[in-house]
Amino acid sequence: MRIPLLAANWKMNMTRREARVMVEDLLARVGDLRDREAAICPPFHLLSEVGSLLAARPSIRLGGQDLYWKDSGAFTGEVSAPMLRDVGCHFVIVGHSERRALFGETDSSCAQKVTAAQNHGLVPILCVGETLEEREAGRTQERVVSQLRGALQGLALDSGERLVVAYEPIWAIGTGKTDSPEEANRTMSLLRATLAELFGERIAAQVRLLYGGSVKPENIDAFMACREIDGALVGGASLKAESFARIIQFQ
Ligand code: PEP
């Protein structure tokens, strides 16, 4: 019922030329996707270019890496949901741990962003995850549930297809360390139970839950074999066509 989603987060990487070479190579490797979806979230300056390259492949969507909750105005450096829609985005990442740690993102700013994204027909990929300190203190579940509740407060969700949640243990992002698939699955089943409390069982069962944190060609199959894991949010390994293609082609 939930279509697997493999989403690339390019972060602050790639020139226009590098992006063109990578996407053309990726498209040549993956062919048409029938039973899964992929997404590329490039930095803002590449959205138009990457969007044009993806136009012929509707199963590979375009996404932004962040947004501001106002539609327009005197907000230097920001980009809005209508702007992301205008350039062809389907998804937008909200509350990535790098934005939380480096740029002051909070659960309440995430809540405003999630609402703005949905009001304009974008599907937010909301990120939650614990620090190493929280993990070692046995506070993972408490932390991610509180982030989820905080970012979804007041949201009216009429379909679970309009929300994606990425569970990304912060200590696993860009470090080469990963959560075990079993442990990630356990945490993600708690996230789904929390979604059911907020929106009801039917909608919770539609929301796609992604695992993120050093996903690679070598470990994607084990994560995708888990019941609650509907896909992955991929940083480093999404920058090369060969590795992202293999991740998309998980078994
Ligand atoms: C991310 O940026 O969301 C991420 C999971 O990065 P990496 O795959 O490099 O750990």
mmCIF file of C-alpha atoms and ligand atoms in Angstrom:
data_model
loop_
_atom_site.group_PDB
_atom_site.id
_atom_site.type_symbol
_atom_site.label_atom_id
_atom_site.label_comp_id
_atom_site.label_asym_id
_atom_site.label_seq_id
_atom_site.Cartn_x
_atom_site.Cartn_y
_atom_site.Cartn_z
ATOM 1 C CA MET A 1 0.000 0.000 0.000
ATOM 2 C CA ARG A 2 2.871 2.428 0.740
ATOM 3 C CA ILE A 3 5.065 2.971 -2.313
ATOM 4 C CA PRO A 4 8.763 2.876 -1.349
ATOM 5 C CA LEU A 5 10.499 6.252 -1.599
ATOM 6 C CA LEU A 6 14.243 6.739 -2.017
ATOM 7 C CA ALA A 7 15.054 10.414 -1.567
ATOM 8 C CA ALA A 8 18.374 12.122 -2.263
ATOM 9 C CA ASN A 9 19.454 15.039 -0.102
ATOM 10 C CA TRP A 10 22.309 16.687 -1.968
ATOM 11 C CA LYS A 11 22.839 19.277 0.793
ATOM 12 C CA MET A 12 25.172 22.126 -0.341
ATOM 13 C CA ASN A 13 26.843 20.188 -3.156
ATOM 14 C CA MET A 14 27.050 20.221 -6.956
ATOM 15 C CA THR A 15 27.539 22.766 -9.688
ATOM 16 C CA ARG A 16 25.101 22.904 -12.606
ATOM 17 C CA ARG A 17 27.447 20.862 -14.732
ATOM 18 C CA GLU A 18 28.011 18.208 -12.064
ATOM 19 C CA ALA A 19 24.260 17.967 -11.487
ATOM 20 C CA ARG A 20 23.545 17.487 -15.189
ATOM 21 C CA VAL A 21 26.161 14.747 -15.530
ATOM 22 C CA MET A 22 24.912 12.967 -12.399
ATOM 23 C CA VAL A 23 21.205 13.078 -13.293
ATOM 24 C CA GLU A 24 21.760 11.985 -16.907
ATOM 25 C CA ASP A 25 23.865 9.081 -15.664
ATOM 26 C CA LEU A 26 21.237 8.178 -13.042
ATOM 27 C CA LEU A 27 18.395 8.220 -15.567
ATOM 28 C CA ALA A 28 20.375 5.958 -17.883
ATOM 29 C CA ARG A 29 20.953 3.491 -15.036
ATOM 30 C CA VAL A 30 17.499 3.247 -13.457
ATOM 31 C CA GLY A 31 15.012 3.208 -16.342
ATOM 32 C CA ASP A 32 11.319 3.629 -15.557
ATOM 33 C CA LEU A 33 10.349 3.014 -11.933
ATOM 34 C CA ARG A 34 7.147 1.015 -11.535
ATOM 35 C CA ASP A 35 6.893 -0.135 -7.932
ATOM 36 C CA ARG A 36 8.879 2.611 -6.228
ATOM 37 C CA GLU A 37 9.462 6.351 -6.270
ATOM 38 C CA ALA A 38 12.634 8.379 -6.035
ATOM 39 C CA ALA A 39 13.266 12.040 -5.326
ATOM 40 C CA ILE A 40 16.157 14.444 -5.687
ATOM 41 C CA CYS A 41 16.417 17.425 -3.349
ATOM 42 C CA PRO A 42 19.206 19.597 -4.778
ATOM 43 C CA PRO A 43 20.252 23.003 -3.475
ATOM 44 C CA PHE A 44 17.959 25.811 -4.616
ATOM 45 C CA HIS A 45 20.123 27.042 -7.519
ATOM 46 C CA LEU A 46 19.767 23.640 -9.218
ATOM 47 C CA LEU A 47 16.018 23.092 -8.841
ATOM 48 C CA SER A 48 15.109 24.384 -12.271
ATOM 49 C CA GLU A 49 17.897 22.510 -14.066
ATOM 50 C CA VAL A 50 17.325 19.203 -12.261
ATOM 51 C CA GLY A 51 13.567 19.603 -12.657
ATOM 52 C CA SER A 52 13.940 19.909 -16.442
ATOM 53 C CA LEU A 53 16.078 16.776 -16.572
ATOM 54 C CA LEU A 54 13.525 14.845 -14.502
ATOM 55 C CA ALA A 55 10.511 16.071 -16.489
ATOM 56 C CA ALA A 56 10.308 12.889 -18.557
ATOM 57 C CA ARG A 57 10.439 10.636 -15.438
ATOM 58 C CA PRO A 58 7.423 11.374 -13.247
ATOM 59 C CA SER A 59 8.449 8.659 -10.761
ATOM 60 C CA ILE A 60 11.581 10.654 -9.860
ATOM 61 C CA ARG A 61 10.330 13.763 -8.098
ATOM 62 C CA LEU A 62 11.921 17.071 -7.314
ATOM 63 C CA GLY A 63 12.199 18.375 -3.752
ATOM 64 C CA GLY A 64 13.466 21.433 -1.893
ATOM 65 C CA GLN A 65 15.746 21.166 1.139
ATOM 66 C CA ASP A 66 13.936 23.793 3.216
ATOM 67 C CA LEU A 67 11.309 26.535 2.976
ATOM 68 C CA TYR A 68 10.046 29.567 4.862
ATOM 69 C CA TRP A 69 6.411 29.608 5.976
ATOM 70 C CA LYS A 70 5.443 33.016 4.518
ATOM 71 C CA ASP A 71 4.451 33.137 0.854
ATOM 72 C CA SER A 72 6.526 36.202 -0.100
ATOM 73 C CA GLY A 73 7.945 39.409 1.346
ATOM 74 C CA ALA A 74 11.010 40.900 3.003
ATOM 75 C CA PHE A 75 12.698 37.661 4.096
ATOM 76 C CA THR A 76 16.152 37.854 2.539
ATOM 77 C CA GLY A 77 17.683 34.513 1.699
ATOM 78 C CA GLU A 78 14.502 32.514 2.144
ATOM 79 C CA VAL A 79 12.359 30.572 -0.316
ATOM 80 C CA SER A 80 8.621 29.925 0.013
ATOM 81 C CA ALA A 81 6.257 27.035 -0.668
ATOM 82 C CA PRO A 82 4.644 28.784 -3.696
ATOM 83 C CA MET A 83 8.155 29.342 -5.127
ATOM 84 C CA LEU A 84 9.051 25.671 -4.686
ATOM 85 C CA ARG A 85 5.782 24.678 -6.351
ATOM 86 C CA ASP A 86 6.448 27.122 -9.164
ATOM 87 C CA VAL A 87 9.778 25.451 -9.961
ATOM 88 C CA GLY A 88 8.172 21.993 -9.944
ATOM 89 C CA CYS A 89 8.839 20.606 -6.459
ATOM 90 C CA HIS A 90 6.681 17.824 -5.074
ATOM 91 C CA PHE A 91 8.551 17.353 -1.780
ATOM 92 C CA VAL A 92 10.318 19.619 0.683
ATOM 93 C CA ILE A 93 12.591 18.531 3.543
ATOM 94 C CA VAL A 94 11.647 20.107 6.887
ATOM 95 C CA GLY A 95 13.681 20.089 10.094
ATOM 96 C CA HIS A 96 16.805 18.294 8.883
ATOM 97 C CA SER A 97 19.156 17.891 11.838
ATOM 98 C CA GLU A 98 21.736 20.137 10.154
ATOM 99 C CA ARG A 99 19.163 22.929 10.018
ATOM 100 C CA ARG A 100 18.204 22.282 13.632
ATOM 101 C CA ALA A 101 21.832 22.248 14.834
ATOM 102 C CA LEU A 102 23.345 24.981 12.638
ATOM 103 C CA PHE A 103 20.478 27.315 11.758
ATOM 104 C CA GLY A 104 18.264 27.376 14.832
ATOM 105 C CA GLU A 105 15.369 25.310 13.504
ATOM 106 C CA THR A 106 12.928 24.349 16.289
ATOM 107 C CA ASP A 107 9.902 22.088 16.541
ATOM 108 C CA SER A 108 7.702 25.157 16.362
ATOM 109 C CA SER A 109 9.372 26.540 13.202
ATOM 110 C CA CYS A 110 9.071 23.038 11.729
ATOM 111 C CA ALA A 111 5.337 23.069 12.522
ATOM 112 C CA GLN A 112 4.889 26.330 10.609
ATOM 113 C CA LYS A 113 6.878 24.948 7.682
ATOM 114 C CA VAL A 114 4.927 21.685 7.573
ATOM 115 C CA THR A 115 1.653 23.626 7.498
ATOM 116 C CA ALA A 116 2.885 26.053 4.816
ATOM 117 C CA ALA A 117 4.140 23.175 2.671
ATOM 118 C CA GLN A 118 0.832 21.344 2.893
ATOM 119 C CA ASN A 119 -1.232 24.468 2.278
ATOM 120 C CA HIS A 120 0.541 24.798 -1.049
ATOM 121 C CA GLY A 121 0.377 21.147 -2.093
ATOM 122 C CA LEU A 122 3.955 20.205 -1.204
ATOM 123 C CA VAL A 123 4.630 16.962 0.664
ATOM 124 C CA PRO A 124 6.924 17.667 3.633
ATOM 125 C CA ILE A 125 9.630 15.153 4.503
ATOM 126 C CA LEU A 126 9.798 15.882 8.222
ATOM 127 C CA CYS A 127 13.072 14.792 9.863
ATOM 128 C CA VAL A 128 13.386 13.644 13.457
ATOM 129 C CA GLY A 129 16.274 11.989 15.263
ATOM 130 C CA GLU A 130 18.242 11.784 18.479
ATOM 131 C CA THR A 131 21.789 12.851 19.314
ATOM 132 C CA LEU A 132 24.397 10.343 20.473
ATOM 133 C CA GLU A 133 24.075 11.680 24.006
ATOM 134 C CA GLU A 134 20.313 11.127 23.967
ATOM 135 C CA ARG A 135 20.793 7.665 22.506
ATOM 136 C CA GLU A 136 23.297 6.674 25.185
ATOM 137 C CA ALA A 137 20.984 8.016 27.886
ATOM 138 C CA GLY A 138 18.168 5.773 26.604
ATOM 139 C CA ARG A 139 16.110 8.793 25.505
ATOM 140 C CA THR A 140 15.729 8.023 21.784
ATOM 141 C CA GLN A 141 12.039 7.231 21.838
ATOM 142 C CA GLU A 142 11.080 10.129 24.076
ATOM 143 C CA ARG A 143 13.094 12.520 21.872
ATOM 144 C CA VAL A 144 11.736 11.493 18.476
ATOM 145 C CA VAL A 145 8.125 11.306 19.682
ATOM 146 C CA SER A 146 8.427 14.795 21.145
ATOM 147 C CA GLN A 147 9.890 16.130 17.871
ATOM 148 C CA LEU A 148 7.116 14.475 15.892
ATOM 149 C CA ARG A 149 4.357 15.833 18.125
ATOM 150 C CA GLY A 150 5.983 19.280 18.206
ATOM 151 C CA ALA A 151 6.250 19.581 14.431
ATOM 152 C CA LEU A 152 2.766 18.232 13.746
ATOM 153 C CA GLN A 153 0.901 20.199 16.393
ATOM 154 C CA GLY A 154 -2.368 21.620 15.124
ATOM 155 C CA LEU A 155 -2.020 19.948 11.740
ATOM 156 C CA ALA A 156 -5.195 18.684 10.053
ATOM 157 C CA LEU A 157 -4.156 15.778 7.851
ATOM 158 C CA ASP A 158 -6.823 14.258 5.628
ATOM 159 C CA SER A 159 -4.481 11.811 3.887
ATOM 160 C CA GLY A 160 -1.285 10.156 5.042
ATOM 161 C CA GLU A 161 0.044 10.440 1.496
ATOM 162 C CA ARG A 162 0.585 14.143 2.174
ATOM 163 C CA LEU A 163 3.264 13.526 4.806
ATOM 164 C CA VAL A 164 6.588 11.689 4.898
ATOM 165 C CA VAL A 165 8.587 11.293 8.122
ATOM 166 C CA ALA A 166 12.325 10.563 8.070
ATOM 167 C CA TYR A 167 13.872 9.002 11.162
ATOM 168 C CA GLU A 168 17.530 10.030 11.108
ATOM 169 C CA PRO A 169 19.656 9.293 14.189
ATOM 170 C CA ILE A 170 21.959 12.323 14.189
ATOM 171 C CA TRP A 171 25.013 10.253 15.148
ATOM 172 C CA ALA A 172 24.496 8.193 11.973
ATOM 173 C CA ILE A 173 24.346 11.113 9.522
ATOM 174 C CA GLY A 174 27.475 11.346 7.399
ATOM 175 C CA THR A 175 29.474 9.242 9.867
ATOM 176 C CA GLY A 176 29.420 5.827 8.220
ATOM 177 C CA LYS A 177 27.692 4.442 11.346
ATOM 178 C CA THR A 178 24.137 3.185 11.020
ATOM 179 C CA ASP A 179 21.413 2.149 13.359
ATOM 180 C CA SER A 180 20.677 -1.567 13.151
ATOM 181 C CA PRO A 181 17.683 -2.234 10.896
ATOM 182 C CA GLU A 182 15.883 -3.919 13.821
ATOM 183 C CA GLU A 183 16.410 -0.981 16.176
ATOM 184 C CA ALA A 184 15.425 1.551 13.488
ATOM 185 C CA ASN A 185 12.316 -0.491 12.759
ATOM 186 C CA ARG A 186 11.399 -0.481 16.454
ATOM 187 C CA THR A 187 11.755 3.293 16.734
ATOM 188 C CA MET A 188 9.810 3.779 13.529
ATOM 189 C CA SER A 189 6.943 1.600 14.727
ATOM 190 C CA LEU A 190 6.686 3.951 17.692
ATOM 191 C CA LEU A 191 6.567 6.897 15.287
ATOM 192 C CA ARG A 192 3.733 5.221 13.420
ATOM 193 C CA ALA A 193 1.877 4.571 16.681
ATOM 194 C CA THR A 194 2.251 8.269 17.522
ATOM 195 C CA LEU A 195 0.900 9.215 14.090
ATOM 196 C CA ALA A 196 -2.082 6.951 14.792
ATOM 197 C CA GLU A 197 -2.740 8.780 18.056
ATOM 198 C CA LEU A 198 -2.591 12.118 16.242
ATOM 199 C CA PHE A 199 -4.450 11.319 13.032
ATOM 200 C CA GLY A 200 -6.035 7.864 13.390
ATOM 201 C CA GLU A 201 -4.937 4.400 12.242
ATOM 202 C CA ARG A 202 -6.005 4.765 8.602
ATOM 203 C CA ILE A 203 -3.953 7.896 7.984
ATOM 204 C CA ALA A 204 -0.973 6.633 10.017
ATOM 205 C CA ALA A 205 -0.884 3.514 7.853
ATOM 206 C CA GLN A 206 -0.512 5.703 4.728
ATOM 207 C CA VAL A 207 2.411 7.854 5.943
ATOM 208 C CA ARG A 208 5.749 6.788 4.504
ATOM 209 C CA LEU A 209 8.534 6.438 7.074
ATOM 210 C CA LEU A 210 12.095 6.759 5.777
ATOM 211 C CA TYR A 211 15.296 5.744 7.524
ATOM 212 C CA GLY A 212 18.277 8.089 7.101
ATOM 213 C CA GLY A 213 21.868 7.916 8.311
ATOM 214 C CA SER A 214 24.736 6.530 6.225
ATOM 215 C CA VAL A 215 22.479 4.542 3.890
ATOM 216 C CA LYS A 216 24.600 2.935 1.170
ATOM 217 C CA PRO A 217 24.288 0.314 -1.565
ATOM 218 C CA GLU A 218 25.670 -2.240 0.940
ATOM 219 C CA ASN A 219 22.990 -1.711 3.600
ATOM 220 C CA ILE A 220 19.841 -0.535 1.785
ATOM 221 C CA ASP A 221 18.426 -4.035 1.264
ATOM 222 C CA ALA A 222 18.494 -4.826 4.991
ATOM 223 C CA PHE A 223 16.688 -1.590 5.876
ATOM 224 C CA MET A 224 14.092 -2.066 3.153
ATOM 225 C CA ALA A 225 13.335 -5.575 4.433
ATOM 226 C CA CYS A 226 11.927 -4.075 7.652
ATOM 227 C CA ARG A 227 8.187 -3.778 8.005
ATOM 228 C CA GLU A 228 8.001 -0.132 9.078
ATOM 229 C CA ILE A 229 10.716 1.179 6.747
ATOM 230 C CA ASP A 230 9.206 2.538 3.538
ATOM 231 C CA GLY A 231 12.318 4.104 2.088
ATOM 232 C CA ALA A 232 15.429 6.110 2.791
ATOM 233 C CA LEU A 233 16.675 9.678 2.934
ATOM 234 C CA VAL A 234 20.195 9.544 1.545
ATOM 235 C CA GLY A 235 22.938 12.160 1.780
ATOM 236 C CA GLY A 236 26.487 11.217 0.758
ATOM 237 C CA ALA A 237 25.584 8.127 -1.269
ATOM 238 C CA SER A 238 23.080 10.115 -3.340
ATOM 239 C CA LEU A 239 25.773 12.286 -4.911
ATOM 240 C CA LYS A 240 27.042 9.540 -7.217
ATOM 241 C CA ALA A 241 24.761 8.085 -9.895
ATOM 242 C CA GLU A 242 26.085 4.570 -9.427
ATOM 243 C CA SER A 243 25.441 4.381 -5.692
ATOM 244 C CA PHE A 244 22.097 6.193 -5.727
ATOM 245 C CA ALA A 245 20.923 3.995 -8.621
ATOM 246 C CA ARG A 246 21.743 0.877 -6.593
ATOM 247 C CA ILE A 247 19.880 2.304 -3.599
ATOM 248 C CA ILE A 248 16.837 2.984 -5.798
ATOM 249 C CA GLN A 249 17.131 -0.575 -7.103
ATOM 250 C CA PHE A 250 17.047 -2.123 -3.623
ATOM 251 C CA GLN A 251 16.006 -5.778 -3.571
HETATM 252 C C1 PEP B 1 21.032 13.131 5.401
HETATM 253 O O1 PEP B 1 21.640 14.130 5.081
HETATM 254 O O2 PEP B 1 19.815 13.207 5.608
HETATM 255 C C2 PEP B 1 21.764 11.876 5.514
HETATM 256 C C3 PEP B 1 21.138 10.834 5.965
HETATM 257 O O3 PEP B 1 23.094 11.898 5.157
HETATM 258 P P1 PEP B 1 24.057 10.594 4.976
HETATM 259 O O4 PEP B 1 23.298 9.621 4.110
HETATM 260 O O5 PEP B 1 25.272 11.126 4.305
HETATM 261 O O6 PEP B 1 24.299 10.048 6.333
#
